[in-house]
């Protein structure tokens, strides 16, 4: 396969538009048209990881954390980032990262944490805003199902756990083609009246190009009439963190022990225990202290994340148990997603 084909699969699952502004996900080094037959999956890129890729003859390393994170002005051997890049390029190994974009998607890092600890009825803790668009188009009734099938296949019409969602209203359209047209119905130069359906459907903006291509390809008209509107509804397919419920209430110490076993962490830093059972749990892989208020607002009993600072533990304020299992520990299963 070519590198670009593999990356396309990953980015279809977790679009780069979902990454945070500070992030550097995507292809970092390498030729997207390069062919390869093996890939190395990792959480981080270190010199040892590059050496492993060399020994295994892997042409691509897909990591969770990007080795090239902050802007640099020179690539030399005086730090591990430069040495990794130099070694990878010399050995024709491409580097790609899937970081905050795979954190954000519904079936990404946080869903994996929920699955490991047995949470049910999971949902994204803080949904993304301004991700949705509404498509409205007009089509002859006899062709509506074919066109809808194509745009649904391209990613339109999904609302939560429902797909192929649309609203359809009959009406009458008018048009007059110039001498250069080849109208599907009517005659050029004459005003034509046509019974049509107004079809409305919703889609995430990162699917817009594919959906419009499908619409134009499937629609019988020479010129397709359509409108696109911004939608302020929250997008349920991506966001920050996740929250869910245990099958039944669990004692605090018993649950902390359960977490230690599942994530193979020797120690858990946590805020003061509240001496009440744990039923609802919020999670955020990596650094999630910014989601604490949202976890409290949604009445989570316990919050699992990493990188909490000393003074931030006091923000639990007797309302929740903060558990810091470590940044790496919370994201260690990301390669299973890849």
mmCIF file of N, CA and C in Angstrom, residues 13-15 18 100-111 124 237-239 242:
data_model
loop_
_atom_site.group_PDB
_atom_site.id
_atom_site.type_symbol
_atom_site.label_atom_id
_atom_site.label_comp_id
_atom_site.label_asym_id
_atom_site.label_seq_id
_atom_site.Cartn_x
_atom_site.Cartn_y
_atom_site.Cartn_z
ATOM 1 N N UNK A 13 -11.278 8.147 10.009
ATOM 2 C CA UNK A 13 -11.766 7.796 11.347
ATOM 3 C C UNK A 13 -11.655 8.977 12.298
ATOM 4 N N UNK A 14 -10.534 9.693 12.243
ATOM 5 C CA UNK A 14 -10.288 10.832 13.135
ATOM 6 C C UNK A 14 -9.763 12.006 12.302
ATOM 7 N N UNK A 15 -10.646 12.813 11.725
ATOM 8 C CA UNK A 15 -10.228 13.897 10.832
ATOM 9 C C UNK A 15 -9.265 14.876 11.492
ATOM 10 N N UNK A 18 -10.267 17.882 13.665
ATOM 11 C CA UNK A 18 -10.611 17.737 15.076
ATOM 12 C C UNK A 18 -9.428 18.018 16.002
ATOM 13 N N UNK A 100 -4.486 14.706 19.137
ATOM 14 C CA UNK A 100 -5.742 15.215 19.711
ATOM 15 C C UNK A 100 -6.943 14.950 18.810
ATOM 16 N N UNK A 101 -6.724 14.651 17.544
ATOM 17 C CA UNK A 101 -7.856 14.268 16.692
ATOM 18 C C UNK A 101 -8.411 12.900 17.089
ATOM 19 N N UNK A 102 -7.528 11.964 17.501
ATOM 20 C CA UNK A 102 -8.028 10.661 17.953
ATOM 21 C C UNK A 102 -8.461 10.723 19.419
ATOM 22 N N UNK A 103 -8.021 11.752 20.147
ATOM 23 C CA UNK A 103 -8.591 12.019 21.477
ATOM 24 C C UNK A 103 -10.053 12.446 21.347
ATOM 25 N N UNK A 104 -10.351 13.182 20.276
ATOM 26 C CA UNK A 104 -11.646 13.857 20.173
ATOM 27 C C UNK A 104 -12.778 12.959 19.686
ATOM 28 N N UNK A 105 -12.479 11.980 18.830
ATOM 29 C CA UNK A 105 -13.567 11.212 18.228
ATOM 30 C C UNK A 105 -14.241 10.303 19.249
ATOM 31 N N UNK A 106 -15.486 9.988 18.987
ATOM 32 C CA UNK A 106 -16.305 9.238 19.942
ATOM 33 C C UNK A 106 -15.718 7.861 20.250
ATOM 34 N N UNK A 107 -15.127 7.219 19.258
ATOM 35 C CA UNK A 107 -14.561 5.882 19.471
ATOM 36 C C UNK A 107 -13.037 5.926 19.602
ATOM 37 N N UNK A 108 -12.522 7.035 20.129
ATOM 38 C CA UNK A 108 -11.093 7.215 20.259
ATOM 39 C C UNK A 108 -10.541 6.857 21.626
ATOM 40 N N UNK A 109 -9.586 7.654 22.083
ATOM 41 C CA UNK A 109 -8.834 7.369 23.303
ATOM 42 C C UNK A 109 -9.741 7.224 24.517
ATOM 43 N N UNK A 110 -10.691 8.127 24.668
ATOM 44 C CA UNK A 110 -11.522 8.101 25.878
ATOM 45 C C UNK A 110 -12.508 6.941 25.883
ATOM 46 N N UNK A 111 -12.987 6.562 24.713
ATOM 47 C CA UNK A 111 -13.857 5.378 24.626
ATOM 48 C C UNK A 111 -13.057 4.132 25.011
ATOM 49 N N UNK A 124 -19.858 11.579 25.165
ATOM 50 C CA UNK A 124 -18.780 12.570 25.224
ATOM 51 C C UNK A 124 -19.094 13.602 26.301
ATOM 52 N N UNK A 237 -20.491 13.485 17.609
ATOM 53 C CA UNK A 237 -19.467 12.546 17.173
ATOM 54 C C UNK A 237 -18.071 12.856 17.661
ATOM 55 N N UNK A 238 -17.866 14.007 18.305
ATOM 56 C CA UNK A 238 -16.521 14.369 18.748
ATOM 57 C C UNK A 238 -16.602 15.389 19.875
ATOM 58 N N UNK A 239 -15.521 15.457 20.649
ATOM 59 C CA UNK A 239 -15.450 16.398 21.759
ATOM 60 C C UNK A 239 -14.338 16.000 22.708
ATOM 61 N N UNK A 242 -15.035 11.838 28.259
ATOM 62 C CA UNK A 242 -16.196 10.960 28.141
ATOM 63 C C UNK A 242 -16.719 10.665 29.539
#
